[in-house]
Structure formats: C-alpha cells, structure tokens
mmCIF file of C-alpha atoms in Angstrom:
data_model
loop_
_atom_site.group_PDB
_atom_site.id
_atom_site.type_symbol
_atom_site.label_atom_id
_atom_site.label_comp_id
_atom_site.label_asym_id
_atom_site.label_seq_id
_atom_site.Cartn_x
_atom_site.Cartn_y
_atom_site.Cartn_z
ATOM 1 C CA UNK A 1 11.902 -2.953 -16.782
ATOM 2 C CA UNK A 2 11.532 0.127 -14.314
ATOM 3 C CA UNK A 3 14.090 1.335 -12.130
ATOM 4 C CA UNK A 4 12.800 1.056 -8.542
ATOM 5 C CA UNK A 5 13.750 4.056 -5.562
ATOM 6 C CA UNK A 6 13.704 1.718 -2.565
ATOM 7 C CA UNK A 7 17.246 1.643 -1.438
ATOM 8 C CA UNK A 8 18.715 -1.695 -0.483
ATOM 9 C CA UNK A 9 19.151 -1.758 3.598
ATOM 10 C CA UNK A 10 22.345 -2.645 4.724
ATOM 11 C CA UNK A 11 20.478 -4.994 7.295
ATOM 12 C CA UNK A 12 18.375 -7.737 7.205
ATOM 13 C CA UNK A 13 14.959 -6.961 6.512
ATOM 14 C CA UNK A 14 11.172 -7.904 5.700
ATOM 15 C CA UNK A 15 9.869 -6.822 2.546
ATOM 16 C CA UNK A 16 6.184 -6.613 2.298
ATOM 17 C CA UNK A 17 3.984 -5.674 -0.645
ATOM 18 C CA UNK A 18 0.927 -6.712 -2.490
ATOM 19 C CA UNK A 19 1.172 -9.556 -5.024
ATOM 20 C CA UNK A 20 2.602 -8.057 -8.555
ATOM 21 C CA UNK A 21 4.197 -4.891 -7.320
ATOM 22 C CA UNK A 22 7.613 -6.216 -8.369
ATOM 23 C CA UNK A 23 9.006 -7.401 -4.869
ATOM 24 C CA UNK A 24 11.019 -10.299 -6.579
ATOM 25 C CA UNK A 25 12.169 -8.568 -9.441
ATOM 26 C CA UNK A 26 13.783 -5.656 -7.412
ATOM 27 C CA UNK A 27 15.211 -8.372 -5.118
ATOM 28 C CA UNK A 28 16.728 -10.421 -8.012
ATOM 29 C CA UNK A 29 18.302 -6.906 -9.388
ATOM 30 C CA UNK A 30 19.629 -5.922 -5.950
ATOM 31 C CA UNK A 31 20.771 -9.356 -4.792
ATOM 32 C CA UNK A 32 21.243 -11.222 -7.914
ATOM 33 C CA UNK A 33 24.357 -13.118 -6.349
ATOM 34 C CA UNK A 34 22.192 -14.052 -3.221
ATOM 35 C CA UNK A 35 21.048 -17.589 -1.971
ATOM 36 C CA UNK A 36 17.554 -18.045 -2.842
ATOM 37 C CA UNK A 37 14.590 -19.929 -1.166
ATOM 38 C CA UNK A 38 11.742 -19.422 -3.380
ATOM 39 C CA UNK A 39 8.667 -20.720 -1.626
ATOM 40 C CA UNK A 40 6.430 -20.173 -4.696
ATOM 41 C CA UNK A 41 7.967 -23.000 -6.062
ATOM 42 C CA UNK A 42 6.100 -26.111 -4.509
ATOM 43 C CA UNK A 43 9.437 -28.684 -4.797
ATOM 44 C CA UNK A 44 11.510 -25.805 -2.559
ATOM 45 C CA UNK A 45 8.212 -25.218 -0.361
ATOM 46 C CA UNK A 46 7.862 -29.079 0.205
ATOM 47 C CA UNK A 47 11.518 -29.761 0.728
ATOM 48 C CA UNK A 48 11.981 -27.247 3.380
ATOM 49 C CA UNK A 49 8.592 -28.447 5.140
ATOM 50 C CA UNK A 50 9.663 -31.890 5.491
ATOM 51 C CA UNK A 51 13.262 -30.330 6.597
ATOM 52 C CA UNK A 52 13.516 -26.872 7.845
ATOM 53 C CA UNK A 53 16.899 -27.536 9.271
ATOM 54 C CA UNK A 54 18.199 -27.548 5.403
ATOM 55 C CA UNK A 55 17.893 -23.564 5.456
ATOM 56 C CA UNK A 56 20.539 -23.519 8.182
ATOM 57 C CA UNK A 57 22.824 -26.297 6.598
ATOM 58 C CA UNK A 58 22.549 -24.086 3.283
ATOM 59 C CA UNK A 59 23.174 -20.832 5.386
ATOM 60 C CA UNK A 60 25.784 -22.035 7.457
ATOM 61 C CA UNK A 61 28.116 -23.088 4.097
ATOM 62 C CA UNK A 62 28.051 -19.618 2.757
ATOM 63 C CA UNK A 63 30.947 -17.141 3.350
ATOM 64 C CA UNK A 64 30.808 -14.087 5.720
ATOM 65 C CA UNK A 65 28.598 -11.358 4.523
ATOM 66 C CA UNK A 66 26.253 -13.451 2.022
ATOM 67 C CA UNK A 67 22.728 -12.538 1.727
ATOM 68 C CA UNK A 68 19.829 -14.802 1.648
ATOM 69 C CA UNK A 69 16.594 -14.328 0.338
ATOM 70 C CA UNK A 70 13.248 -16.194 1.409
ATOM 71 C CA UNK A 71 10.589 -15.015 -0.954
ATOM 72 C CA UNK A 72 6.988 -15.474 0.151
ATOM 73 C CA UNK A 73 8.004 -16.201 3.497
ATOM 74 C CA UNK A 74 4.221 -16.560 4.753
ATOM 75 C CA UNK A 75 3.932 -19.863 2.808
ATOM 76 C CA UNK A 76 6.175 -21.408 5.722
ATOM 77 C CA UNK A 77 6.232 -19.077 8.753
ATOM 78 C CA UNK A 78 8.051 -21.836 10.638
ATOM 79 C CA UNK A 79 11.639 -21.053 8.693
ATOM 80 C CA UNK A 80 11.533 -17.707 10.681
ATOM 81 C CA UNK A 81 12.450 -19.412 13.916
ATOM 82 C CA UNK A 82 15.400 -21.030 11.758
ATOM 83 C CA UNK A 83 16.424 -17.157 10.845
ATOM 84 C CA UNK A 84 16.007 -15.666 14.519
ATOM 85 C CA UNK A 85 18.117 -18.998 15.494
ATOM 86 C CA UNK A 86 20.766 -18.170 12.643
ATOM 87 C CA UNK A 87 21.069 -14.499 13.666
ATOM 88 C CA UNK A 88 21.245 -15.258 17.287
ATOM 89 C CA UNK A 89 24.219 -17.755 16.652
ATOM 90 C CA UNK A 90 26.017 -15.583 14.044
ATOM 91 C CA UNK A 91 24.995 -12.122 14.432
ATOM 92 C CA UNK A 92 25.334 -10.133 11.144
ATOM 93 C CA UNK A 93 27.500 -12.787 9.560
ATOM 94 C CA UNK A 94 24.640 -13.423 7.364
ATOM 95 C CA UNK A 95 21.839 -11.162 5.997
ATOM 96 C CA UNK A 96 18.279 -12.108 5.259
ATOM 97 C CA UNK A 97 15.889 -10.412 2.753
ATOM 98 C CA UNK A 98 12.282 -12.029 4.005
ATOM 99 C CA UNK A 99 9.547 -10.948 1.447
ATOM 100 C CA UNK A 100 6.020 -11.688 1.500
ATOM 101 C CA UNK A 101 2.507 -10.481 0.072
ATOM 102 C CA UNK A 102 0.611 -11.447 3.392
ATOM 103 C CA UNK A 103 1.115 -10.791 7.091
ATOM 104 C CA UNK A 104 -1.981 -12.414 7.711
ATOM 105 C CA UNK A 105 -0.604 -16.148 8.206
ATOM 106 C CA UNK A 106 2.196 -14.581 10.329
ATOM 107 C CA UNK A 107 -0.125 -12.616 12.763
ATOM 108 C CA UNK A 108 -2.817 -15.746 12.862
ATOM 109 C CA UNK A 109 -0.219 -18.142 13.946
ATOM 110 C CA UNK A 110 1.755 -15.740 16.317
ATOM 111 C CA UNK A 111 4.959 -17.080 14.637
ATOM 112 C CA UNK A 112 8.432 -15.439 15.519
ATOM 113 C CA UNK A 113 8.501 -11.774 13.773
ATOM 114 C CA UNK A 114 12.382 -11.354 14.910
ATOM 115 C CA UNK A 115 11.503 -8.172 16.620
ATOM 116 C CA UNK A 116 14.802 -6.125 16.866
ATOM 117 C CA UNK A 117 16.786 -8.237 14.574
ATOM 118 C CA UNK A 118 15.199 -7.479 11.363
ATOM 119 C CA UNK A 119 13.924 -4.180 9.934
ATOM 120 C CA UNK A 120 10.740 -3.485 7.916
ATOM 121 C CA UNK A 121 10.455 -2.182 4.385
ATOM 122 C CA UNK A 122 7.272 -1.909 2.414
ATOM 123 C CA UNK A 123 7.180 -2.117 -1.297
ATOM 124 C CA UNK A 124 4.287 -0.404 -3.720
ATOM 125 C CA UNK A 125 3.251 0.193 -7.251
ATOM 126 C CA UNK A 126 5.401 2.256 -9.559
ATOM 127 C CA UNK A 127 5.347 5.918 -8.414
ATOM 128 C CA UNK A 128 4.858 8.829 -10.676
ATOM 129 C CA UNK A 129 8.951 9.158 -10.378
ATOM 130 C CA UNK A 130 9.775 5.797 -11.503
ATOM 131 C CA UNK A 131 7.139 5.729 -14.191
ATOM 132 C CA UNK A 132 8.410 8.881 -15.731
ATOM 133 C CA UNK A 133 6.650 11.382 -18.024
ATOM 134 C CA UNK A 134 5.123 8.891 -20.706
ATOM 135 C CA UNK A 135 2.142 8.235 -19.132
ATOM 136 C CA UNK A 136 -0.831 10.433 -18.510
ATOM 137 C CA UNK A 137 -2.846 11.080 -15.274
ATOM 138 C CA UNK A 138 -5.770 10.009 -16.969
ATOM 139 C CA UNK A 139 -4.118 6.798 -17.620
ATOM 140 C CA UNK A 140 -2.921 6.277 -14.027
ATOM 141 C CA UNK A 141 -6.400 7.226 -13.080
ATOM 142 C CA UNK A 142 -7.996 4.597 -15.356
ATOM 143 C CA UNK A 143 -5.526 1.641 -14.887
ATOM 144 C CA UNK A 144 -3.306 2.050 -12.146
ATOM 145 C CA UNK A 145 0.226 1.707 -11.460
ATOM 146 C CA UNK A 146 1.192 -2.223 -11.371
ATOM 147 C CA UNK A 147 4.157 -2.678 -13.408
ATOM 148 C CA UNK A 148 2.826 -5.017 -15.628
ATOM 149 C CA UNK A 149 0.061 -2.987 -16.424
ATOM 150 C CA UNK A 150 2.356 -0.042 -17.425
ATOM 151 C CA UNK A 151 4.801 -2.559 -19.392
ATOM 152 C CA UNK A 152 1.755 -3.762 -21.258
ATOM 153 C CA UNK A 153 -0.369 -0.676 -21.508
ATOM 154 C CA UNK A 154 -2.261 -1.965 -24.805
ATOM 155 C CA UNK A 155 -3.356 -4.907 -22.579
ATOM 156 C CA UNK A 156 -3.967 -3.003 -19.293
ATOM 157 C CA UNK A 157 -7.645 -3.797 -19.105
ATOM 158 C CA UNK A 158 -6.904 -7.683 -19.579
ATOM 159 C CA UNK A 159 -4.004 -7.572 -17.378
ATOM 160 C CA UNK A 160 -6.128 -5.920 -14.548
ATOM 161 C CA UNK A 161 -8.936 -8.435 -14.964
ATOM 162 C CA UNK A 162 -6.737 -11.322 -14.842
ATOM 163 C CA UNK A 163 -5.341 -9.883 -11.530
ATOM 164 C CA UNK A 164 -8.627 -9.406 -9.992
ATOM 165 C CA UNK A 165 -9.808 -12.774 -11.055
ATOM 166 C CA UNK A 166 -6.931 -14.979 -10.817
ATOM 167 C CA UNK A 167 -5.258 -13.395 -7.599
ATOM 168 C CA UNK A 168 -7.826 -11.396 -5.395
ATOM 169 C CA UNK A 169 -10.966 -13.556 -6.123
ATOM 170 C CA UNK A 170 -8.924 -16.953 -5.441
ATOM 171 C CA UNK A 171 -5.844 -16.223 -3.084
ATOM 172 C CA UNK A 172 -7.799 -13.724 -1.114
ATOM 173 C CA UNK A 173 -10.610 -16.012 -0.695
ATOM 174 C CA UNK A 174 -8.343 -18.900 0.562
ATOM 175 C CA UNK A 175 -6.878 -16.530 3.106
ATOM 176 C CA UNK A 176 -10.114 -15.447 4.513
ATOM 177 C CA UNK A 177 -11.235 -18.993 4.756
ATOM 178 C CA UNK A 178 -14.250 -17.750 2.847
ATOM 179 C CA UNK A 179 -17.084 -20.352 3.243
ATOM 180 C CA UNK A 180 -19.683 -18.364 0.871
ATOM 181 C CA UNK A 181 -17.874 -17.097 -2.242
ATOM 182 C CA UNK A 182 -20.769 -15.418 -3.542
ATOM 183 C CA UNK A 183 -20.862 -13.136 -0.659
ATOM 184 C CA UNK A 184 -17.413 -12.482 -0.669
ATOM 185 C CA UNK A 185 -17.569 -11.715 -4.403
ATOM 186 C CA UNK A 186 -20.229 -8.795 -3.880
ATOM 187 C CA UNK A 187 -18.246 -7.522 -0.879
ATOM 188 C CA UNK A 188 -15.429 -6.984 -3.097
ATOM 189 C CA UNK A 189 -17.458 -5.046 -5.517
ATOM 190 C CA UNK A 190 -18.879 -3.084 -2.736
ATOM 191 C CA UNK A 191 -15.485 -2.238 -1.139
ATOM 192 C CA UNK A 192 -14.427 -0.755 -4.319
ATOM 193 C CA UNK A 193 -17.320 1.370 -4.660
ATOM 194 C CA UNK A 194 -16.601 2.571 -0.894
ATOM 195 C CA UNK A 195 -13.084 3.395 -1.971
ATOM 196 C CA UNK A 196 -11.944 6.350 -0.450
ATOM 197 C CA UNK A 197 -15.172 6.679 1.814
ATOM 198 C CA UNK A 198 -15.795 6.434 5.889
ATOM 199 C CA UNK A 199 -16.544 2.763 6.360
ATOM 200 C CA UNK A 200 -19.547 2.133 7.594
ATOM 201 C CA UNK A 201 -19.640 -1.854 8.463
ATOM 202 C CA UNK A 202 -23.109 -2.344 9.430
ATOM 203 C CA UNK A 203 -24.387 -0.733 6.329
ATOM 204 C CA UNK A 204 -21.761 -2.882 4.023
ATOM 205 C CA UNK A 205 -23.225 -5.948 5.966
ATOM 206 C CA UNK A 206 -26.459 -4.797 4.879
ATOM 207 C CA UNK A 207 -25.479 -4.171 0.970
ATOM 208 C CA UNK A 208 -23.786 -7.536 0.873
ATOM 209 C CA UNK A 209 -26.453 -9.484 2.982
ATOM 210 C CA UNK A 210 -23.982 -10.957 5.293
ATOM 211 C CA UNK A 211 -23.378 -10.674 9.035
ATOM 212 C CA UNK A 212 -21.595 -7.393 10.245
ATOM 213 C CA UNK A 213 -18.604 -9.680 11.644
ATOM 214 C CA UNK A 214 -18.213 -11.551 8.350
ATOM 215 C CA UNK A 215 -17.797 -8.180 6.676
ATOM 216 C CA UNK A 216 -15.086 -6.985 9.340
ATOM 217 C CA UNK A 217 -13.191 -10.022 8.735
ATOM 218 C CA UNK A 218 -13.084 -9.703 5.342
ATOM 219 C CA UNK A 219 -11.950 -6.073 5.460
ATOM 220 C CA UNK A 220 -9.178 -7.318 7.973
ATOM 221 C CA UNK A 221 -8.191 -9.825 5.226
ATOM 222 C CA UNK A 222 -7.717 -7.162 2.388
ATOM 223 C CA UNK A 223 -5.654 -4.970 4.618
ATOM 224 C CA UNK A 224 -3.673 -8.079 5.895
ATOM 225 C CA UNK A 225 -2.910 -9.097 2.465
ATOM 226 C CA UNK A 226 -2.002 -5.429 1.793
ATOM 227 C CA UNK A 227 -4.771 -5.076 -1.088
ATOM 228 C CA UNK A 228 -6.299 -2.372 1.324
ATOM 229 C CA UNK A 229 -5.631 0.126 4.145
ATOM 230 C CA UNK A 230 -7.464 1.970 6.576
ATOM 231 C CA UNK A 231 -6.665 5.490 7.294
ATOM 232 C CA UNK A 232 -8.090 6.469 10.576
ATOM 233 C CA UNK A 233 -9.561 9.685 11.553
ATOM 234 C CA UNK A 234 -6.927 12.284 13.131
ATOM 235 C CA UNK A 235 -7.192 13.604 16.544
ATOM 236 C CA UNK A 236 -5.187 16.678 16.727
ATOM 237 C CA UNK A 237 -4.869 19.018 19.453
ATOM 238 C CA UNK A 238 -8.163 20.838 18.022
ATOM 239 C CA UNK A 239 -11.090 22.275 20.071
ATOM 240 C CA UNK A 240 -13.702 20.735 17.436
ATOM 241 C CA UNK A 241 -14.877 17.307 17.662
ATOM 242 C CA UNK A 242 -13.679 15.352 15.059
ATOM 243 C CA UNK A 243 -15.226 12.297 12.912
ATOM 244 C CA UNK A 244 -14.008 8.962 14.450
ATOM 245 C CA UNK A 245 -14.697 6.199 11.775
ATOM 246 C CA UNK A 246 -11.769 5.545 9.435
ATOM 247 C CA UNK A 247 -11.736 5.669 5.628
ATOM 248 C CA UNK A 248 -10.793 2.598 3.536
ATOM 249 C CA UNK A 249 -8.629 2.833 0.341
ATOM 250 C CA UNK A 250 -7.587 -0.085 -2.025
ATOM 251 C CA UNK A 251 -4.087 0.008 -2.922
ATOM 252 C CA UNK A 252 -4.119 0.744 -6.542
ATOM 253 C CA UNK A 253 -6.780 2.642 -8.912
ATOM 254 C CA UNK A 254 -6.616 0.149 -11.820
ATOM 255 C CA UNK A 255 -7.350 -2.785 -9.133
ATOM 256 C CA UNK A 256 -10.528 -0.131 -7.624
ATOM 257 C CA UNK A 257 -11.941 -0.197 -11.153
ATOM 258 C CA UNK A 258 -11.566 -3.582 -11.924
ATOM 259 C CA UNK A 259 -13.212 -5.004 -8.948
ATOM 260 C CA UNK A 260 -15.876 -2.391 -9.561
ATOM 261 C CA UNK A 261 -16.171 -3.673 -13.016
ATOM 262 C CA UNK A 262 -15.730 -0.342 -14.551
ATOM 263 C CA UNK A 263 -12.390 -1.018 -16.674
ATOM 264 C CA UNK A 264 -14.063 -1.217 -20.008
ATOM 265 C CA UNK A 265 -16.219 1.958 -19.049
ATOM 266 C CA UNK A 266 -14.631 5.560 -19.719
ATOM 267 C CA UNK A 267 -13.669 7.527 -16.454
ATOM 268 C CA UNK A 268 -16.882 9.299 -15.129
ATOM 269 C CA UNK A 269 -16.725 12.297 -12.846
ATOM 270 C CA UNK A 270 -18.034 10.607 -9.970
ATOM 271 C CA UNK A 271 -15.122 8.108 -9.929
ATOM 272 C CA UNK A 272 -12.262 11.149 -10.437
ATOM 273 C CA UNK A 273 -12.271 12.159 -6.804
ATOM 274 C CA UNK A 274 -11.954 8.887 -4.790
ATOM 275 C CA UNK A 275 -9.309 7.477 -7.671
ATOM 276 C CA UNK A 276 -7.258 10.772 -7.446
ATOM 277 C CA UNK A 277 -7.331 10.489 -3.473
ATOM 278 C CA UNK A 278 -6.380 6.890 -3.879
ATOM 279 C CA UNK A 279 -3.497 7.820 -6.314
ATOM 280 C CA UNK A 280 -2.017 10.520 -3.865
ATOM 281 C CA UNK A 281 -2.387 8.053 -0.929
ATOM 282 C CA UNK A 282 -0.176 5.970 -2.750
ATOM 283 C CA UNK A 283 2.543 8.284 -3.589
ATOM 284 C CA UNK A 284 2.507 9.212 0.027
ATOM 285 C CA UNK A 285 2.696 6.012 1.540
ATOM 286 C CA UNK A 286 5.596 5.224 -1.128
ATOM 287 C CA UNK A 287 7.480 8.228 -0.346
ATOM 288 C CA UNK A 288 7.244 7.429 3.507
ATOM 289 C CA UNK A 289 8.623 3.840 2.463
ATOM 290 C CA UNK A 290 11.439 4.909 0.174
ATOM 291 C CA UNK A 291 12.620 7.774 2.191
ATOM 292 C CA UNK A 292 12.314 5.758 5.551
ATOM 293 C CA UNK A 293 10.395 8.670 6.943
ATOM 294 C CA UNK A 294 8.107 7.141 9.658
ATOM 295 C CA UNK A 295 5.296 9.173 10.771
ATOM 296 C CA UNK A 296 1.425 8.230 10.177
ATOM 297 C CA UNK A 297 -1.508 9.143 7.952
ATOM 298 C CA UNK A 298 -4.940 10.046 8.737
ATOM 299 C CA UNK A 299 -7.671 12.168 7.469
ATOM 300 C CA UNK A 300 -9.377 14.987 9.527
ATOM 301 C CA UNK A 301 -13.093 15.866 9.159
ATOM 302 C CA UNK A 302 -15.687 17.819 11.724
ATOM 303 C CA UNK A 303 -19.465 16.959 11.987
ATOM 304 C CA UNK A 304 -20.189 20.360 10.071
ATOM 305 C CA UNK A 305 -18.218 18.805 7.087
ATOM 306 C CA UNK A 306 -14.905 20.494 7.017
ATOM 307 C CA UNK A 307 -12.472 17.843 5.660
ATOM 308 C CA UNK A 308 -8.872 17.409 4.751
ATOM 309 C CA UNK A 309 -8.333 14.429 2.888
ATOM 310 C CA UNK A 310 -4.663 13.511 4.468
ATOM 311 C CA UNK A 311 -2.439 14.664 7.424
ATOM 312 C CA UNK A 312 0.934 13.399 7.834
ATOM 313 C CA UNK A 313 2.188 13.704 10.905
ATOM 314 C CA UNK A 314 5.471 12.644 13.004
ATOM 315 C CA UNK A 315 5.937 14.095 16.420
ATOM 316 C CA UNK A 316 4.851 17.664 16.545
ATOM 317 C CA UNK A 317 4.916 18.375 12.986
ATOM 318 C CA UNK A 318 1.909 17.893 10.650
ATOM 319 C CA UNK A 319 1.342 18.583 7.013
ATOM 320 C CA UNK A 320 -2.193 18.459 5.499
ATOM 321 C CA UNK A 321 -3.081 17.734 1.781
ATOM 322 C CA UNK A 322 -6.575 18.324 0.157
ATOM 323 C CA UNK A 323 -7.358 16.801 -3.185
ATOM 324 C CA UNK A 324 -9.704 17.862 -5.804
ATOM 325 C CA UNK A 325 -10.297 16.201 -8.981
ATOM 326 C CA UNK A 326 -11.051 19.290 -11.037
ATOM 327 C CA UNK A 327 -8.903 21.466 -13.509
ATOM 328 C CA UNK A 328 -9.655 24.656 -11.547
ATOM 329 C CA UNK A 329 -9.062 25.483 -7.842
ATOM 330 C CA UNK A 330 -11.710 27.399 -5.652
ATOM 331 C CA UNK A 331 -10.578 29.253 -2.754
ATOM 332 C CA UNK A 332 -13.358 27.285 -0.617
ATOM 333 C CA UNK A 333 -11.086 24.104 -1.390
ATOM 334 C CA UNK A 334 -8.554 25.116 1.119
ATOM 335 C CA UNK A 335 -10.787 26.451 3.902
ATOM 336 C CA UNK A 336 -10.185 23.598 5.984
ATOM 337 C CA UNK A 337 -6.595 23.604 5.547
ATOM 338 C CA UNK A 338 -6.594 27.473 6.550
ATOM 339 C CA UNK A 339 -8.475 26.664 9.655
ATOM 340 C CA UNK A 340 -5.951 24.097 10.622
ATOM 341 C CA UNK A 341 -2.987 26.437 9.804
ATOM 342 C CA UNK A 342 -4.488 29.461 11.591
ATOM 343 C CA UNK A 343 -5.201 27.367 14.754
ATOM 344 C CA UNK A 344 -1.273 26.041 14.622
ATOM 345 C CA UNK A 345 -2.505 22.643 14.339
ATOM 346 C CA UNK A 346 -0.506 21.821 10.711
ATOM 347 C CA UNK A 347 2.403 23.567 9.668
ATOM 348 C CA UNK A 348 1.734 23.276 6.256
ATOM 349 C CA UNK A 349 -0.796 22.657 3.780
ATOM 350 C CA UNK A 350 -1.033 21.735 0.271
ATOM 351 C CA UNK A 351 -3.828 21.626 -2.665
ATOM 352 C CA UNK A 352 -3.660 19.179 -5.377
ATOM 353 C CA UNK A 353 -5.778 19.471 -8.427
ATOM 354 C CA UNK A 354 -5.631 18.436 -12.121
ATOM 355 C CA UNK A 355 -5.168 21.863 -13.477
ATOM 356 C CA UNK A 356 -1.686 23.006 -15.192
ATOM 357 C CA UNK A 357 -0.753 26.260 -13.057
ATOM 358 C CA UNK A 358 1.198 26.292 -9.772
ATOM 359 C CA UNK A 359 -0.800 28.513 -7.557
ATOM 360 C CA UNK A 360 -0.603 30.196 -4.129
ATOM 361 C CA UNK A 361 -4.263 30.307 -1.903
ATOM 362 C CA UNK A 362 -3.248 32.173 1.088
ATOM 363 C CA UNK A 363 -0.793 29.983 3.274
ATOM 364 C CA UNK A 364 -1.605 26.916 1.107
ATOM 365 C CA UNK A 365 0.532 25.746 -1.917
ATOM 366 C CA UNK A 366 -1.662 24.621 -4.925
ATOM 367 C CA UNK A 367 0.046 22.190 -7.190
ATOM 368 C CA UNK A 368 -0.953 20.444 -10.091
ATOM 369 C CA UNK A 369 -0.757 16.551 -9.493
ATOM 370 C CA UNK A 370 2.438 15.820 -11.194
ATOM 371 C CA UNK A 371 4.345 18.918 -9.653
ATOM 372 C CA UNK A 372 3.065 17.714 -6.187
ATOM 373 C CA UNK A 373 4.614 14.275 -7.207
ATOM 374 C CA UNK A 374 7.959 15.966 -8.176
ATOM 375 C CA UNK A 375 8.191 17.886 -4.870
ATOM 376 C CA UNK A 376 7.254 14.822 -2.682
ATOM 377 C CA UNK A 377 10.065 12.978 -4.391
ATOM 378 C CA UNK A 378 12.469 15.777 -3.581
ATOM 379 C CA UNK A 379 11.527 15.775 0.027
ATOM 380 C CA UNK A 380 9.682 19.195 -0.324
ATOM 381 C CA UNK A 381 6.159 18.089 1.104
ATOM 382 C CA UNK A 382 6.725 15.624 4.092
ATOM 383 C CA UNK A 383 9.854 14.746 6.110
#
C-alpha cells in the first residue's frame, strides 16, 4: 500500500483518473465509512438502471454530513441528474465523491456535469514522493509508476502486458466504437512510438492505413479516457513565430513501452529522452492536482528548432523546464531557456537531467531528476 498525497476535499467532487491508478483504493482509505455505489459491479449497476430513484432514497436516509461515493460514474451518467437534484434540495447536507476513468460518455451524452456544485480533482500514477527512494529512475523509465506495477515489481512486465491487453485494447476499443480492431491496434503501437512528439495526424493516418478523421477520433478517445494528453504549443508574448501543433503523451512510461512492444527489451538510448519527458510531465501534472495549483502546461518551439519541453503558466507567471536524458549537462541545453528568461517571457528556468550533481547554468537551475521531484513536491518549482 502506498500513501497517496492528494488531500481529501471538504466539498463534493469528481475524481477522474486512468484505470489502475488507485482511485478506488484511495477513496476507500479516505472515506471508509461512506455509503458506496460501485458501478463496476453489474448487480449494482443494473439495480440503479432499473430504478435511479433508489439513489435518492438511500441518500436521504443518511444523517447530515454523510459522504456518498459513486465509483465509475460514467457507466450510468443519468445518476448525475439525481445527484444534482439532491444537492439542489439539500445543499451541503450530503457530500458526494464521483469517480471515473472516462469522461467520454459524459461529454458524448451531454449529461449534467454539476457545474458550480461539484469541484474537480485528478488522480495519477504514483509520484516519486509516494514511491520513495527504493526504486531507481531506470526502473521508472522502463516500467512506469502504476501502483500494481510498483507493488509487484518482479512481475512488472506481465502486469503491464495484461494492462495493455485487457484494458486498453478492449475497453478503449469499446469506447472508440472501433469497427476495425486491427487498425486500432496499429494505431496504438504508432501512438506509443510517437509519444512525446509533435502530432502529425495525416502522417499517422498514412502509417496506420486509416482515414485521417478516424485517427483524430482515436486520439480523442485516448484523451477522453485519460490514457493520453495533448500538450499544446505555447503562445507567449514573444516576437518569434512559434510552432502550433500539439505534442501527444501517454500517461505512463510503462504503458508507452507496453504498447510499443518494448517491455521485454532493454532501454535504448533513443527511448530515454521521450520516456524521461513523459515521467517529468507526469510529475508536473500530479503536482498541479495535489496542490490544486491551476495553470496550464505547454511546450515552446520556434521554426529554427529552439525548444523548451514544458512551460507552466498561470496569469503572468511562467516557468520553463528543459529535460535531457543524459548524465552530463551541456551549456547549449539551456539556450532556449536563457532566451526566454532574457526576454522576460518566463521568470525561471530549470534543466533536468540524469546526472548526480546540482548545477547552475547562468539563470537556469540544473537538477538531477530526483532533486527536481523533491523541489517540485516542496513547492519550489511551480506554484
């Protein structure tokens, strides 16, 4: 069992995160005495489908201040109307925790998302702070941060292959309404190879031998089911024209290697850069959620090739992060960060690498990956 850092809100909330990240375990730890509606259980799901009013009857029998958990709420979105009605009738008498691993059905069906009545929280795989010091960065790059993978490290490859086969290739296919399973399987492998790169939908469509709108729908499905995310190009008040196409990242390095069919192979040099970027992005997103920082993440690149991997910005504040999967740091690695700092486009810059020493490169702080995660968790990077 891992102690998770996300604090329990004192308000009704949505909790969205990919399957297998530990949402249900965390909710049972935090809300052990709550009234629970587990929609993964078919008997529970079918009973509520037949009579959604049963939710109201059960909740109104509870004492004031009770918590109610609805796990995997996307399996029966109509229940959100009942939750809305209960909140409207009773205010904060009852508090709801609504978890889900997919927002696709909710968006597709245009259901009631309880705007203004329920806050949003996100859940991610384990962070470095939650894992502790017993796992090497090499292991995290190779097998990722899913709780079951970390808990059963000797069987990491088997667990990840089962995750990809049983969850992504089956449930995501159902979400995508895939008619051609072979084309979707090819797309998943290409998406893994394209991880951490600028997305060229037309090129991927050619590689997968499917129509461009189909590829875009596949990408949208991975994002809606929280398996992947787009990092947009940043549009600062810079004078140089920036790139406009987004980058795509899968949510976990182990899932990347599983879908790319690389799990049983040693890490190669060409993998390390994209995988380390994926790991850093995971840490940044998790920190934004745990600390409820707000803001947004983007990347910056000019047509000449100058690039900063991640820019976190909120209001007038912006912080740049450049990631290099090398054990030594070279001055040219920070050139783009220096340009943005000198132009007063960003306030601070960080370089992250796989070496051991903390360095200073002009205005840029250069940190080993683990030191970066320590400072990030302590609120000394963004926020």
